[in-house]
Short mmCIF file of C-alpha atoms in Angstrom, two decimals:
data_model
loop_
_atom_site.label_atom_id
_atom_site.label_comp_id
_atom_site.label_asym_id
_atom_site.label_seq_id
_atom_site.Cartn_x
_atom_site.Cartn_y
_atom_site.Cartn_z
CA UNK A 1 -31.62 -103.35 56.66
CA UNK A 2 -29.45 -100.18 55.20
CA UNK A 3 -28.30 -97.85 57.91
CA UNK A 4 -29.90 -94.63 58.18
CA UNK A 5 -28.16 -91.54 56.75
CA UNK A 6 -27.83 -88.62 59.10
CA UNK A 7 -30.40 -86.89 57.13
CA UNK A 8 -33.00 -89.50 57.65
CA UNK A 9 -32.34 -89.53 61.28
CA UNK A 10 -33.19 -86.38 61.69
CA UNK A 11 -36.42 -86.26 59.24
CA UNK A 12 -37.33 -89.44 61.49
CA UNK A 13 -36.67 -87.26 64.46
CA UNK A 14 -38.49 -84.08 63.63
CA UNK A 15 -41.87 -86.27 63.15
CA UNK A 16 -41.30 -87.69 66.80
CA UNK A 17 -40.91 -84.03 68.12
CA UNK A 18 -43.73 -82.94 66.65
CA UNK A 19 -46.26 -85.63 67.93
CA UNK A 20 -44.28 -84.98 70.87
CA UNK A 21 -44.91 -81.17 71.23
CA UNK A 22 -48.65 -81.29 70.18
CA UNK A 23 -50.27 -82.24 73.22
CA UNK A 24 -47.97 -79.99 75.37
CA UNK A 25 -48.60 -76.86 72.90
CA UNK A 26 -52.52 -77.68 72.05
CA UNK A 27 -54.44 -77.21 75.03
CA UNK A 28 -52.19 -73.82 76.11
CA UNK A 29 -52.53 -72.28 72.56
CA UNK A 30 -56.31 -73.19 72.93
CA UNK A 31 -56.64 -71.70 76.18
CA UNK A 32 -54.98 -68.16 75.54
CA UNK A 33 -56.80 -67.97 71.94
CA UNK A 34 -60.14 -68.46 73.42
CA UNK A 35 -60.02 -65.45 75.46
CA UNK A 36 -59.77 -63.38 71.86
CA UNK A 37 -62.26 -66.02 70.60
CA UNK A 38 -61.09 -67.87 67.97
CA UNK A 39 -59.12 -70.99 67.11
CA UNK A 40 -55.14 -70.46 67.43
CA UNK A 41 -53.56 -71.93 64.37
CA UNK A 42 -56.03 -69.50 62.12
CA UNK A 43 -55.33 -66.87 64.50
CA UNK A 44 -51.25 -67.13 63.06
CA UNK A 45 -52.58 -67.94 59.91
CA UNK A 46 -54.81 -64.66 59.64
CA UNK A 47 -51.60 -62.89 61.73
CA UNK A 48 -49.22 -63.95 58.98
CA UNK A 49 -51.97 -63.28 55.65
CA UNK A 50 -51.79 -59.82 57.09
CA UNK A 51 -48.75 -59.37 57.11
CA UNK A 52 -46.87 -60.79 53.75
CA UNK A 53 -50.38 -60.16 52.21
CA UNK A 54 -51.19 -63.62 51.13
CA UNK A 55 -53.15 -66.41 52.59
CA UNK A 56 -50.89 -68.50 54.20
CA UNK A 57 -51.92 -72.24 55.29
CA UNK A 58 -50.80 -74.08 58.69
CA UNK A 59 -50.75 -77.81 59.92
CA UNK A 60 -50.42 -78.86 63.49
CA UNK A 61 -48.44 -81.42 62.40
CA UNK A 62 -46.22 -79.58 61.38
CA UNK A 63 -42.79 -79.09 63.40
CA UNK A 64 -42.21 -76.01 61.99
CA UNK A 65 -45.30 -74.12 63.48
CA UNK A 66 -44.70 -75.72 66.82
CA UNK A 67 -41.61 -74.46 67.26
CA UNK A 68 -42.14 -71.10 66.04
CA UNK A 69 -44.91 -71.05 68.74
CA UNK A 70 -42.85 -72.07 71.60
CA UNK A 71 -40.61 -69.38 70.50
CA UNK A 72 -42.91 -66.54 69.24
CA UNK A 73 -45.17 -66.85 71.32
CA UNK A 74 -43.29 -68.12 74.31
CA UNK A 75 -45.53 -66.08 77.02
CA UNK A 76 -47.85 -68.85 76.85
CA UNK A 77 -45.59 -71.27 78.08
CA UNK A 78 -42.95 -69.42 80.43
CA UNK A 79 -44.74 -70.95 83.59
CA UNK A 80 -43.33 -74.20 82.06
CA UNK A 81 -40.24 -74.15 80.39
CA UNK A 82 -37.80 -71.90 81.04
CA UNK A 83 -35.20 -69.78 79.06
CA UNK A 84 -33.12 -72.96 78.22
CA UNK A 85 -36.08 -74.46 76.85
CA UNK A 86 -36.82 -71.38 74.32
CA UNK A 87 -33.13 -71.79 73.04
CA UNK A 88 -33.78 -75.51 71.88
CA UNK A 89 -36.89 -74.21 70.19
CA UNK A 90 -34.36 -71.55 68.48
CA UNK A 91 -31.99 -73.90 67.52
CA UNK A 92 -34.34 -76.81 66.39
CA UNK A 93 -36.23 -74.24 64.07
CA UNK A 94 -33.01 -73.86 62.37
CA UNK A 95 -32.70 -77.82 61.98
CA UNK A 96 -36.23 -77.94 60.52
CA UNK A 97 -35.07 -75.06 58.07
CA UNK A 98 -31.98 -76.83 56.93
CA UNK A 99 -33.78 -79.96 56.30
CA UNK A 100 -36.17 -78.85 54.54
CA UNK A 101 -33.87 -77.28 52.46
CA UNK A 102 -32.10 -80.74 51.72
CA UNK A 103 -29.15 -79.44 53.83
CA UNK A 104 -26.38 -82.12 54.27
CA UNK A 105 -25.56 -82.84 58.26
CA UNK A 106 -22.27 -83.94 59.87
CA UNK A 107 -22.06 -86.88 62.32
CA UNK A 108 -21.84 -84.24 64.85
CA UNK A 109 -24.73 -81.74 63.64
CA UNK A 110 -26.61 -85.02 63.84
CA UNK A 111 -26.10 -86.24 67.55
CA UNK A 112 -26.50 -82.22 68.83
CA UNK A 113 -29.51 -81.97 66.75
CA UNK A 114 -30.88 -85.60 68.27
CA UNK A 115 -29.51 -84.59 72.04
CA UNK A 116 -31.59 -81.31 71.72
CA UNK A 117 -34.75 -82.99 70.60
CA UNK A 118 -34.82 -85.25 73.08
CA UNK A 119 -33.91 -82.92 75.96
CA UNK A 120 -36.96 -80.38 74.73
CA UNK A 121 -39.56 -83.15 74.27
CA UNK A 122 -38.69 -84.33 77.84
CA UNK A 123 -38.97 -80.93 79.38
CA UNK A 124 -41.98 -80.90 77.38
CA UNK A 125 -43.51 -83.93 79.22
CA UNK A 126 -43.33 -86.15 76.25
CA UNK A 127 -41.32 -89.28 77.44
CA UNK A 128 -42.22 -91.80 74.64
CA UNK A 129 -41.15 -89.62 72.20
CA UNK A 130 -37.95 -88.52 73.70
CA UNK A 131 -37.33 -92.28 74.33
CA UNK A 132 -37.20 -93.23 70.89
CA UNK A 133 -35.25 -90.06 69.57
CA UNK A 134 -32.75 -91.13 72.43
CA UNK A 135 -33.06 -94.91 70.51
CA UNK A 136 -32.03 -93.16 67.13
CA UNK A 137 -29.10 -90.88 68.73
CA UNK A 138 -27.48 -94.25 70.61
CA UNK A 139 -27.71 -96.17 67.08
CA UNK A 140 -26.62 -92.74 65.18
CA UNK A 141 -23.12 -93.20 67.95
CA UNK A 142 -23.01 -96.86 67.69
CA UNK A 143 -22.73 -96.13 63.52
CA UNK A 144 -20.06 -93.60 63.86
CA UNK A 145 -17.97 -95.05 66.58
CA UNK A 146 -18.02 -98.48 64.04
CA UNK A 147 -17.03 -96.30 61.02
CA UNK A 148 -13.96 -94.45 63.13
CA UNK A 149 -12.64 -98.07 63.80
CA UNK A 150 -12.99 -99.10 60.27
CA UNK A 151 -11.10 -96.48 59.53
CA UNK A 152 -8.46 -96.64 61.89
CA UNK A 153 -8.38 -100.32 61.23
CA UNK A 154 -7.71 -98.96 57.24
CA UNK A 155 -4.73 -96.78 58.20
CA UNK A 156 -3.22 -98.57 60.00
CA UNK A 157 -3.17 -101.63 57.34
CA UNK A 158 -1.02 -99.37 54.85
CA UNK A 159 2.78 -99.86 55.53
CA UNK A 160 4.27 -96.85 56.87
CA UNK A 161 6.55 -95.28 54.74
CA UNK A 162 10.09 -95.88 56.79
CA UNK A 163 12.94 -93.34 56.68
CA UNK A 164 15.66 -95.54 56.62
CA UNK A 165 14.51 -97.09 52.92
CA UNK A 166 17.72 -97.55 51.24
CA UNK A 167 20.29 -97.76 53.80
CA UNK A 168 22.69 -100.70 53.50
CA UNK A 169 22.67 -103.43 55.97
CA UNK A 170 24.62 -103.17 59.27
CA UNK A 171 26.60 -106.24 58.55
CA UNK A 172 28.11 -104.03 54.80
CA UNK A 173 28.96 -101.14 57.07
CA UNK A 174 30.38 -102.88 60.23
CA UNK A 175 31.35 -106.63 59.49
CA UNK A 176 31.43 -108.49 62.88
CA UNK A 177 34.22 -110.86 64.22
CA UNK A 178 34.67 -113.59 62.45
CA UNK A 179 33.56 -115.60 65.99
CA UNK A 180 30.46 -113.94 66.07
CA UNK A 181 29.37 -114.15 62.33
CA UNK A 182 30.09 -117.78 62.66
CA UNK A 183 28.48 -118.64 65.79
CA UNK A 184 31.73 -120.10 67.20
CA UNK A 185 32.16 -118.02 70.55
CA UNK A 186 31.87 -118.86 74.34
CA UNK A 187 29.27 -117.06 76.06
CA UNK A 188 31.56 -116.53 78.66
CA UNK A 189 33.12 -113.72 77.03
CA UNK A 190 30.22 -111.55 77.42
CA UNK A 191 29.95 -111.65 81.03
CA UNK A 192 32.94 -108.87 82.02
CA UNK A 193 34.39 -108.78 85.37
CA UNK A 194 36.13 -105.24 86.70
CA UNK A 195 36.82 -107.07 89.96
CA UNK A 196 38.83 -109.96 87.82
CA UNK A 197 39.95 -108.23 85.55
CA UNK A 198 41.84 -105.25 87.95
CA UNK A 199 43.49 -108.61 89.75
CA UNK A 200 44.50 -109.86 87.19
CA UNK A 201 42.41 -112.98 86.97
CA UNK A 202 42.33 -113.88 83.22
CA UNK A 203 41.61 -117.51 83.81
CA UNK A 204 38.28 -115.84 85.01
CA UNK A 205 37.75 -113.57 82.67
CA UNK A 206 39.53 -114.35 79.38
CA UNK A 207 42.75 -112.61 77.11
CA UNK A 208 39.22 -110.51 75.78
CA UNK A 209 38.62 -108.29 78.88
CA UNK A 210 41.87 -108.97 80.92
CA UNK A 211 44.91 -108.55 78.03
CA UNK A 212 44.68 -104.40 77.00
CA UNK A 213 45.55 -105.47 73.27
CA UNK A 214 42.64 -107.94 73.18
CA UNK A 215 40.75 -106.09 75.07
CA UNK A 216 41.39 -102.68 72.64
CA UNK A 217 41.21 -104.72 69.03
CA UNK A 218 37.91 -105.91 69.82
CA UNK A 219 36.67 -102.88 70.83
CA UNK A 220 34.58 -100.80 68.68
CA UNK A 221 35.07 -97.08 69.93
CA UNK A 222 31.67 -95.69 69.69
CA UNK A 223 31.15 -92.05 69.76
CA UNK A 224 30.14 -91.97 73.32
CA UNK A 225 33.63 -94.19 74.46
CA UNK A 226 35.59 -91.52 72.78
CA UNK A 227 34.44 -88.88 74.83
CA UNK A 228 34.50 -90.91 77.92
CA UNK A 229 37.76 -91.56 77.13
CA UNK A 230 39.07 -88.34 75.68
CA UNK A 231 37.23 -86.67 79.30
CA UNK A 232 39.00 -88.93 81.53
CA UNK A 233 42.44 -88.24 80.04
CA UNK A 234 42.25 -84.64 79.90
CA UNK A 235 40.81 -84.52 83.71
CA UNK A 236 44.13 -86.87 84.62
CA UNK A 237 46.34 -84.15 82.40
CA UNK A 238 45.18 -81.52 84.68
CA UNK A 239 42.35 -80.08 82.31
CA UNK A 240 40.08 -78.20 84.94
CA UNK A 241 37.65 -78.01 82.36
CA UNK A 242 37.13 -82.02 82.11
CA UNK A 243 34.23 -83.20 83.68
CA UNK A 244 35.54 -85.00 86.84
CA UNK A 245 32.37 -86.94 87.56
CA UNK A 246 30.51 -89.19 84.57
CA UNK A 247 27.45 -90.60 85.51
CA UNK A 248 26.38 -93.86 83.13
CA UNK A 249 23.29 -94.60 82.96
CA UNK A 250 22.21 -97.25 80.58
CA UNK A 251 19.84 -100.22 80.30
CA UNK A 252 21.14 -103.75 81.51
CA UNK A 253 23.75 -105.08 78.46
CA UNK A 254 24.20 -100.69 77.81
CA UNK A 255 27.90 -101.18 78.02
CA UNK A 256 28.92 -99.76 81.51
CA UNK A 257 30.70 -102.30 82.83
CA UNK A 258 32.38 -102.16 79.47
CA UNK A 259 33.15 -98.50 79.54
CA UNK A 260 34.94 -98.78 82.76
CA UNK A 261 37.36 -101.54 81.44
CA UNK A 262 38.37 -98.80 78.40
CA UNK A 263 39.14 -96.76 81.43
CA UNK A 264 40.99 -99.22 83.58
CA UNK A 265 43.08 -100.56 80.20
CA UNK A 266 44.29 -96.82 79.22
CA UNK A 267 45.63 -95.83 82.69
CA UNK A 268 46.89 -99.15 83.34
CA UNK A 269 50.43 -98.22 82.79
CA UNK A 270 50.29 -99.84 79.02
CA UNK A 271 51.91 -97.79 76.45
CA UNK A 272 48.93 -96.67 73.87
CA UNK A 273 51.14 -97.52 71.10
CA UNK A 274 51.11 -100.42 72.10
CA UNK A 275 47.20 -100.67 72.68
CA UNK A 276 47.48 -100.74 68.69
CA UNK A 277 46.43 -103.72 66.80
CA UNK A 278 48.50 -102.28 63.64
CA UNK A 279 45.51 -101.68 61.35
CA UNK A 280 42.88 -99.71 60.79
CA UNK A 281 39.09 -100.53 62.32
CA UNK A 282 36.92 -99.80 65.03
CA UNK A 283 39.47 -101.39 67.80
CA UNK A 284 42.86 -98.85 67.27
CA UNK A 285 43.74 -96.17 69.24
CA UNK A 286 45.42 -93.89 67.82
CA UNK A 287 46.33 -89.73 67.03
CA UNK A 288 45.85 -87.41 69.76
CA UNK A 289 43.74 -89.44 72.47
CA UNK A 290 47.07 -91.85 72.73
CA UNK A 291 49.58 -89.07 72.65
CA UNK A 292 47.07 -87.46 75.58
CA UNK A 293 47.16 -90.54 77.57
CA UNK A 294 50.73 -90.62 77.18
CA UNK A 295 51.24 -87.10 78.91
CA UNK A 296 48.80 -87.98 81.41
CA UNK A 297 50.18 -91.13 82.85
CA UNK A 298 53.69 -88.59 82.83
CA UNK A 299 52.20 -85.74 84.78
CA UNK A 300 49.50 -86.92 86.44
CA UNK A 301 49.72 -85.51 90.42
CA UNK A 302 49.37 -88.82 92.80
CA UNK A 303 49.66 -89.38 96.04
CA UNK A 304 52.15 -92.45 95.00
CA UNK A 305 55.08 -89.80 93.83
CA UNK A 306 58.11 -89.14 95.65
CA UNK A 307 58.62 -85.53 96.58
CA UNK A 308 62.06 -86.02 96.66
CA UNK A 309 62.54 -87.44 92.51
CA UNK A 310 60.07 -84.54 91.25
CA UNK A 311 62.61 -82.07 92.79
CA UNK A 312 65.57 -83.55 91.21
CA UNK A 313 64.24 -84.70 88.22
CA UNK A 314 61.88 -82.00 87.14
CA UNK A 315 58.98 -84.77 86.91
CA UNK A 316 57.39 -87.13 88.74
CA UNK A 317 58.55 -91.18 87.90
CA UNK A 318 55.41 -93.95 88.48
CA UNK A 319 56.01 -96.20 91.41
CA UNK A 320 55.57 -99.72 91.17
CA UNK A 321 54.00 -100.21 87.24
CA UNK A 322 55.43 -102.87 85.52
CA UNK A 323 58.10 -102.26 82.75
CA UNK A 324 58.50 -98.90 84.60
CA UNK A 325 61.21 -97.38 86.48
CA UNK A 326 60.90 -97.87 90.29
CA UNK A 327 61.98 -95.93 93.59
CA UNK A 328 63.71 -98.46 96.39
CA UNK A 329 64.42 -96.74 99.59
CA UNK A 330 68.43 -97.56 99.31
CA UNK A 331 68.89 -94.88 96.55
CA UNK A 332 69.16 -97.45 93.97
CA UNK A 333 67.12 -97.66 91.15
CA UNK A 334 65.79 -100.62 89.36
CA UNK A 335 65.28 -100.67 85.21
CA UNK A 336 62.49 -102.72 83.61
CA UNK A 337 65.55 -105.25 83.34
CA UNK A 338 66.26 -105.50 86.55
CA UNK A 339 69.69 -104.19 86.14
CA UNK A 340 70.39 -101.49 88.68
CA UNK A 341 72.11 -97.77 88.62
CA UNK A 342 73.69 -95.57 91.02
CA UNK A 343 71.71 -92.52 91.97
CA UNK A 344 73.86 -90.19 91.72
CA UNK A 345 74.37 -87.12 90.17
CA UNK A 346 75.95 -87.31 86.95
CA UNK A 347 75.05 -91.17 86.21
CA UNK A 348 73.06 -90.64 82.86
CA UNK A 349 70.26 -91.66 84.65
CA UNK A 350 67.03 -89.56 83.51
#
């Protein structure tokens, strides 16, 4: 059986309301046009011939009279139904109209249309009729809820059109390590250790997180690195302006852990020059952020300097970093050769 059309549902309707309304209206109408002595309907009939001047002929049946009753002559009934009431009878003479006029109606002119039928043929007293108008409103939203899912269902089957069309594969723009793209790595290498590798443990860790070089040349310095980076080494030059406090918050594998090995390799004492693999890629340091470093590990206020050397020298010297000049208490300074010189004035010593 073929699904109604919103139309039909509401012809189908209007014939309920008016067997509906007929027995409430009838004995009423009946009542008050007795008392003028007549019968009502050619009471209106005679009412309306008067006034347009032509005879004019009325049905019962009809919804259309029944409603203009409730609302034209609404004194009749006012003991019954109330204002609320009247207003359905408005609006429902304006469904009749459109109707009748082969008027098209939405899903949602439909359901208002049903809901207000039913809600005036119950005040009405009419409960069988309101029941199956309420019967044709639940299938009228069973029909419409099923077409919005088959429609949604449609949409969604068409591929959405994706921005990225055209864009070269990652593995064109960033080729991976030869390990990687071959499947021939330990999965011990991606399990970092600060605590290892800040003792010095590489038997725990590996030459890929512990040894600066390694650690730098398979590096790829993301934007967000840089600017760790480039923050950290301006705050340890003695740029107020560096944020002194970087919170990291990532997911778990985000590359924290990861960050703060960058950090611990570039103030580690290494040279950044020497932090260079000698070729271009992802994993070199290089131009201003290595020349920065430099002047940071140089001038960087510690706790670790001797008062003493920063007044005779002009700058502070490290104290105890490998391949670094050292301090020893006896005036006597060690080279990274271990050869010693006098500390004296005039030695040559810088």
């Amino acid at each position: 059986m073929a699904a109604l059309s919103n139309r039909e549902r509401v012809g189908k309707a209007l014939e309920l309301l008016a067997e509906g309304l007929l027995p409430f209206i009838e004995p009423r109408m009946a009542s008050a046009a007795s008392q003028v002595g007549g019968d009502w309907v050619r009471l209106i009939a005679a009412r309306d011939e008067a006034k347009h001047g032509k005879a004019v002929r009325l049905s019962k049946d009809d919804p259309a009279l029944l409603l203009r009753v409730l609302t034209e002559d609404w004194r009749v009934f006012s003991g019954e139904l109330g204002r609320v009431e009247q207003s359905f009878a408005s609006e429902l003479r304006d469904v009749r109209n459109r109707h009748a006029h082969n008027d098209s109606f939405t899903g949602d002119d439909t359901y208002r249309a049903l809901d207000t039928m039913e809600r005036l043929l119950t005040a009405a007293g009419a409960p069988d009729q309101a029941d199956a108008v309420r019967r044709i409103r639940l299938d009228h939203q069973r029909s419409s809820f099923e077409a919005e899912t088959r429609r949604m269902a449609k949409a969604q089957e068409v591929p959405p059109s994706l921005a990225g069309q055209g864009l070269k594969p990652w593995r064109d723009v960033l080729a991976p390590h030869e390990d990687v793209a071959t499947g021939n790595f330990s999965s011990s290498e991606f399990a970092a250790d600060l605590h290892a590798v800040a003792f010095g443990k590489l038997a725990d860790v590996g030459r890929e997180y512990g040894d600066p070089r390694e650690f730098f040349r398979r590096t790829f310095l993301t934007e967000g690195l840089r600017e760790l980076l480039d923050r950290a080494i301006r705050r340890i030059g003695g740029d107020p302006n560096a944020t002194p406090i970087v919170n990291l918050q990532t997911n778990f594998g985000g590359g924290k852990t990861h960050s703060m090995l960058a950090l611990w390799h570039m103030f580690s004492g290494m040279p950044p020059a020497s932090l260079s693999p000698g070729r271009p890629g992802p994993g070199r340091w290089k131009g201003a952020a290595g020349r920065s470093a430099g002047r940071a590990r140089r001038h960087a206020p510690r706790a670790d300097r001797d008062p003493h050397d920063q007044r005779r020298h002009g700058r502070p010297h490290p104290v105890g970093r490998t391949g670094v000049a050292t301090r020893r208490t006896d005036g006597i300074r060690h080279g990274r050769r271990g050869r010693s010189h006098s500390d004296q004035p005039g030695s040559g010593v810088a």
